[in-house]
């Protein structure tokens, strides 16, 4: 009631209680805590190991699938089951982070050599369509994934304790295939990032064989076997100067263009047919950009745009060119103003002997 004093009771401390207050410098506490956070992101989440080319969450997914007895010649299982086992036994983070990593391992437009065989909706090129929830999708390892874990039970790699010390997990996979260069990777850590381009498996293996026989091989000799990246979505690399710089120093930028051809689509109409797009670019992004440019009249030579893409023929965008316009000139404008031409920045940062290092093509081959 109003006007009445409220009586509060407190529990007295025990007789043997000793007050212990420690003065901590805020700046020093922030510095040490942030360093611990940065260390965790760099070594436990964002950067791959140069030997197997896997981040910890990817390594744990493949290892756990092998432990569950999943095989390419056996049936798929629910992704939720794999994610749950990985989270409970090995990966002390949320299920969404594990599922996102599993989905990427199953996307043929993201991986040059898939490590997971997915069954169901695993998203779309460019990320315009999100994958279905893990309770609806199914997965199993591919033959490439089995090569990554082959002979792991024969003391081929070191094991260490998991996050709670109750079980053990591999520190690195045997990796019978050069996954780091074949599939590439991307990740943002604290103060550093990595972005590696995918490559052709046959070319990388041929370069590795040559390097075994000729340990002092030069970069030019290795580039005879690995002339450049081999991107999952195709496209064409415009110029190799940036690629050569990246292979030499670990960092470089190159440009990729959509694969196109000019066709006579009718007696009066000429069209630009797009069959491949730069890595990571989806058709929806290109279509939206072209429509915006046409509406704003920044491009005036386009009369219609049709998306004839299907599962059988693959990507097929038909851009109709207005009568009286030069298709080659219109195509040059499309390259200049739309994502049909994009840059790819190579930044070969990986963990080498437990330390983040930038390495070129020859060093990456030698490490594997």
Coordinates of C-alpha atoms in Angstrom, one line a residue, residues 4-283:
X4 CA 4.1 1.9 3.7
X5 CA 7.8 1.1 3.9
X6 CA 8.9 -2.1 2.1
X7 CA 11.0 -4.4 4.2
X8 CA 13.7 -6.3 2.4
X9 CA 15.7 -9.2 3.8
X10 CA 19.1 -10.3 2.7
X11 CA 20.8 -13.6 3.4
X12 CA 24.0 -13.0 5.5
X13 CA 27.2 -14.4 4.1
X14 CA 28.6 -17.6 5.6
X15 CA 31.0 -17.2 8.5
X16 CA 33.9 -18.5 6.5
X17 CA 33.2 -16.1 3.6
X18 CA 36.2 -14.0 2.5
X19 CA 35.6 -11.1 0.2
X20 CA 38.1 -11.2 -2.7
X21 CA 37.9 -8.3 -5.2
X22 CA 40.5 -8.2 -8.0
X23 CA 41.2 -4.9 -9.7
X24 CA 41.5 -5.5 -13.5
X25 CA 42.6 -2.9 -16.0
X26 CA 39.8 -2.7 -18.6
X27 CA 42.2 -2.0 -21.5
X28 CA 44.3 -5.1 -20.7
X29 CA 41.2 -7.3 -20.2
X30 CA 39.8 -6.2 -23.6
X31 CA 43.1 -6.8 -25.3
X32 CA 43.6 -10.3 -23.9
X33 CA 39.9 -11.3 -24.5
X34 CA 40.0 -10.1 -28.0
X35 CA 43.2 -11.9 -28.7
X36 CA 41.6 -15.1 -27.5
X37 CA 38.6 -14.5 -29.7
X38 CA 40.9 -13.8 -32.7
X39 CA 42.9 -16.9 -32.1
X40 CA 39.8 -19.0 -32.0
X41 CA 38.4 -17.6 -35.2
X42 CA 41.7 -18.0 -37.1
X43 CA 42.6 -21.5 -36.0
X44 CA 39.2 -23.1 -35.2
X45 CA 36.8 -21.7 -37.7
X46 CA 37.8 -19.5 -40.7
X47 CA 41.1 -20.7 -42.2
X48 CA 41.8 -24.1 -43.7
X49 CA 44.8 -26.4 -43.1
X50 CA 47.1 -26.3 -46.1
X51 CA 47.5 -30.1 -45.9
X52 CA 43.9 -31.2 -46.4
X53 CA 42.4 -27.9 -47.4
X54 CA 39.6 -28.2 -44.8
X55 CA 38.3 -25.9 -42.1
X56 CA 37.6 -27.6 -38.7
X57 CA 33.9 -27.8 -39.3
X58 CA 34.3 -29.4 -42.7
X59 CA 36.9 -31.9 -41.4
X60 CA 34.5 -32.9 -38.6
X61 CA 31.6 -33.4 -41.0
X62 CA 33.6 -35.7 -43.2
X63 CA 35.1 -37.6 -40.2
X64 CA 31.7 -38.0 -38.5
X65 CA 30.1 -39.2 -41.7
X66 CA 32.8 -41.9 -42.0
X67 CA 32.3 -42.8 -38.3
X68 CA 28.6 -43.2 -39.0
X69 CA 29.3 -45.8 -41.7
X70 CA 27.9 -43.6 -44.5
X71 CA 29.2 -44.6 -47.9
X72 CA 28.7 -43.5 -51.6
X73 CA 27.1 -46.9 -52.4
X74 CA 24.7 -46.8 -49.5
X75 CA 21.5 -44.9 -48.9
X76 CA 21.2 -41.2 -48.0
X77 CA 20.5 -40.2 -44.4
X78 CA 18.8 -37.0 -43.1
X79 CA 21.2 -34.1 -42.9
X80 CA 19.7 -33.3 -39.5
X81 CA 21.2 -36.6 -38.2
X82 CA 24.7 -35.8 -39.4
X83 CA 24.5 -32.2 -38.1
X84 CA 23.3 -33.4 -34.7
X85 CA 26.1 -36.0 -34.4
X86 CA 28.7 -33.5 -35.4
X87 CA 27.4 -30.8 -33.0
X88 CA 27.1 -33.3 -30.1
X89 CA 30.5 -35.0 -30.5
X90 CA 32.9 -32.6 -32.2
X91 CA 31.8 -29.1 -33.1
X92 CA 30.8 -26.9 -30.1
X93 CA 28.9 -24.4 -32.2
X94 CA 25.3 -23.9 -33.5
X95 CA 23.6 -26.3 -35.9
X96 CA 23.1 -23.6 -38.6
X97 CA 26.9 -23.2 -39.0
X98 CA 27.4 -26.9 -39.4
X99 CA 24.5 -27.2 -41.9
X100 CA 25.7 -24.3 -43.9
X101 CA 29.1 -25.9 -44.3
X102 CA 27.6 -29.3 -45.2
X103 CA 25.4 -27.6 -47.8
X104 CA 28.4 -26.0 -49.5
X105 CA 30.2 -29.3 -49.7
X106 CA 27.2 -30.6 -51.7
X107 CA 26.8 -27.7 -54.1
X108 CA 28.3 -28.4 -57.6
X109 CA 28.4 -24.7 -58.5
X110 CA 30.5 -24.0 -55.3
X111 CA 32.8 -27.0 -55.3
X112 CA 34.9 -28.3 -58.2
X113 CA 34.8 -31.7 -56.7
X114 CA 31.9 -32.4 -54.4
X115 CA 32.6 -34.0 -51.1
X116 CA 28.9 -34.5 -50.1
X117 CA 26.2 -36.1 -52.3
X118 CA 23.0 -34.2 -51.5
X119 CA 19.5 -35.3 -52.1
X120 CA 16.9 -32.5 -52.0
X121 CA 16.9 -28.7 -52.3
X122 CA 20.5 -27.5 -51.6
X123 CA 20.0 -24.0 -52.8
X124 CA 20.8 -22.4 -56.2
X125 CA 23.6 -20.7 -58.1
X126 CA 24.2 -17.2 -56.7
X127 CA 22.3 -17.9 -53.4
X128 CA 19.0 -16.6 -54.7
X129 CA 17.2 -19.8 -53.5
X130 CA 18.0 -20.9 -50.0
X131 CA 18.4 -24.6 -49.3
X132 CA 15.7 -26.5 -47.6
X133 CA 15.8 -27.1 -43.8
X134 CA 18.1 -30.0 -42.8
X135 CA 15.1 -32.0 -41.7
X136 CA 14.0 -32.3 -45.3
X137 CA 17.4 -32.8 -47.1
X138 CA 19.5 -36.0 -47.1
X139 CA 23.2 -36.6 -47.7
X140 CA 26.0 -39.1 -48.0
X141 CA 29.7 -38.8 -48.8
X142 CA 31.0 -38.9 -52.3
X143 CA 33.9 -41.1 -53.5
X144 CA 36.2 -38.0 -53.2
X145 CA 35.2 -37.7 -49.5
X146 CA 36.1 -41.3 -49.0
X147 CA 39.5 -40.6 -50.5
X148 CA 39.9 -37.8 -48.0
X149 CA 39.4 -40.1 -45.0
X150 CA 41.0 -43.2 -46.5
X151 CA 43.2 -45.2 -44.1
X152 CA 42.4 -42.8 -41.2
X153 CA 42.0 -45.7 -38.9
X154 CA 45.6 -46.9 -39.6
X155 CA 47.4 -44.3 -37.5
X156 CA 48.1 -42.1 -40.6
X157 CA 47.3 -38.8 -38.9
X158 CA 47.4 -37.4 -35.3
X159 CA 44.3 -37.3 -33.2
X160 CA 43.5 -34.9 -30.4
X161 CA 40.8 -34.4 -27.8
X162 CA 37.4 -32.9 -28.8
X163 CA 36.0 -29.8 -27.2
X164 CA 35.0 -31.6 -23.9
X165 CA 37.9 -34.1 -23.8
X166 CA 35.5 -37.1 -23.9
X167 CA 36.4 -38.2 -27.4
X168 CA 39.2 -37.7 -30.0
X169 CA 39.1 -36.2 -33.5
X170 CA 41.7 -36.0 -36.3
X171 CA 43.9 -32.9 -36.4
X172 CA 44.0 -33.3 -40.2
X173 CA 42.6 -35.8 -42.7
X174 CA 44.9 -38.2 -44.8
X175 CA 43.7 -36.3 -47.9
X176 CA 44.5 -38.5 -50.8
X177 CA 43.4 -35.7 -53.1
X178 CA 44.8 -32.1 -53.2
X179 CA 41.5 -30.6 -51.9
X180 CA 42.8 -27.1 -51.1
X181 CA 43.6 -26.3 -54.8
X182 CA 40.9 -28.4 -56.3
X183 CA 38.0 -27.0 -54.4
X184 CA 39.4 -23.7 -53.2
X185 CA 38.0 -22.0 -50.1
X186 CA 37.0 -18.7 -48.7
X187 CA 36.8 -17.4 -45.2
X188 CA 37.0 -14.2 -43.1
X189 CA 39.0 -14.4 -39.9
X190 CA 40.1 -11.5 -37.6
X191 CA 42.7 -9.3 -39.4
X192 CA 43.0 -11.7 -42.3
X193 CA 41.0 -13.5 -44.9
X194 CA 41.4 -16.3 -47.5
X195 CA 40.0 -16.7 -51.0
X196 CA 41.3 -19.5 -53.1
X197 CA 40.2 -20.4 -56.6
X198 CA 39.1 -24.0 -57.6
X199 CA 41.3 -25.9 -60.0
X200 CA 41.0 -29.0 -62.3
X201 CA 41.9 -32.2 -60.4
X202 CA 43.7 -33.8 -63.3
X203 CA 45.9 -30.7 -63.8
X204 CA 46.8 -30.4 -60.2
X205 CA 47.7 -34.1 -59.9
X206 CA 49.9 -33.8 -63.0
X207 CA 51.7 -30.9 -61.5
X208 CA 52.1 -32.8 -58.2
X209 CA 53.7 -35.7 -60.1
X210 CA 56.0 -33.5 -61.9
X211 CA 57.0 -31.8 -58.7
X212 CA 57.8 -35.1 -57.1
X213 CA 60.2 -36.0 -59.9
X214 CA 61.6 -32.4 -60.2
X215 CA 61.7 -30.8 -56.7
X216 CA 63.4 -27.7 -58.1
X217 CA 60.7 -27.1 -60.8
X218 CA 60.1 -23.5 -61.6
X219 CA 56.7 -21.8 -61.6
X220 CA 56.7 -21.7 -65.4
X221 CA 57.1 -25.4 -65.6
X222 CA 54.3 -26.0 -63.1
X223 CA 52.0 -23.7 -65.0
X224 CA 52.3 -25.9 -68.1
X225 CA 50.3 -28.4 -66.1
X226 CA 48.1 -25.8 -64.1
X227 CA 47.6 -22.9 -66.6
X228 CA 44.9 -21.3 -64.4
X229 CA 41.9 -21.9 -62.2
X230 CA 39.0 -24.1 -63.4
X231 CA 35.9 -22.6 -62.0
X232 CA 32.8 -24.8 -61.4
X233 CA 30.4 -22.5 -63.2
X234 CA 32.7 -22.1 -66.2
X235 CA 33.2 -18.7 -67.7
X236 CA 36.4 -17.4 -69.3
X237 CA 39.4 -15.9 -67.7
X238 CA 40.4 -12.6 -69.3
X239 CA 44.2 -12.4 -69.1
X240 CA 46.6 -14.5 -67.0
X241 CA 48.8 -11.8 -65.6
X242 CA 46.9 -11.8 -62.3
X243 CA 46.8 -15.6 -62.2
X244 CA 50.6 -15.7 -62.7
X245 CA 51.1 -13.2 -59.9
X246 CA 48.9 -15.2 -57.5
X247 CA 50.7 -18.4 -58.3
X248 CA 54.1 -16.7 -57.6
X249 CA 53.2 -14.6 -54.5
X250 CA 50.0 -16.1 -53.2
X251 CA 48.0 -12.9 -54.1
X252 CA 46.6 -11.7 -57.4
X253 CA 43.4 -10.5 -59.2
X254 CA 42.0 -11.8 -62.5
X255 CA 38.8 -11.1 -64.4
X256 CA 36.3 -13.7 -65.5
X257 CA 33.7 -13.3 -68.2
X258 CA 30.5 -15.1 -69.1
X259 CA 30.7 -17.5 -72.0
X260 CA 28.5 -16.1 -74.8
X261 CA 27.8 -16.6 -78.4
X262 CA 25.8 -14.4 -80.9
X263 CA 23.1 -16.2 -82.8
X264 CA 20.4 -15.4 -85.4
X265 CA 17.4 -16.4 -83.4
X266 CA 14.9 -15.5 -86.2
X267 CA 14.9 -13.9 -89.7
X268 CA 14.9 -10.4 -88.2
X269 CA 16.3 -10.9 -84.7
X270 CA 19.8 -11.4 -83.4
X271 CA 20.5 -12.7 -79.9
X272 CA 23.3 -13.0 -77.4
X273 CA 23.1 -16.4 -75.7
X274 CA 24.8 -16.7 -72.3
X275 CA 25.7 -20.3 -71.3
X276 CA 28.2 -19.8 -68.5
X277 CA 28.5 -17.1 -65.8
X278 CA 31.4 -16.0 -63.6
X279 CA 32.0 -17.9 -60.4
X280 CA 29.5 -17.2 -57.7
X281 CA 27.2 -15.2 -60.0
X282 CA 23.6 -16.4 -60.4
X283 CA 21.3 -15.8 -63.4

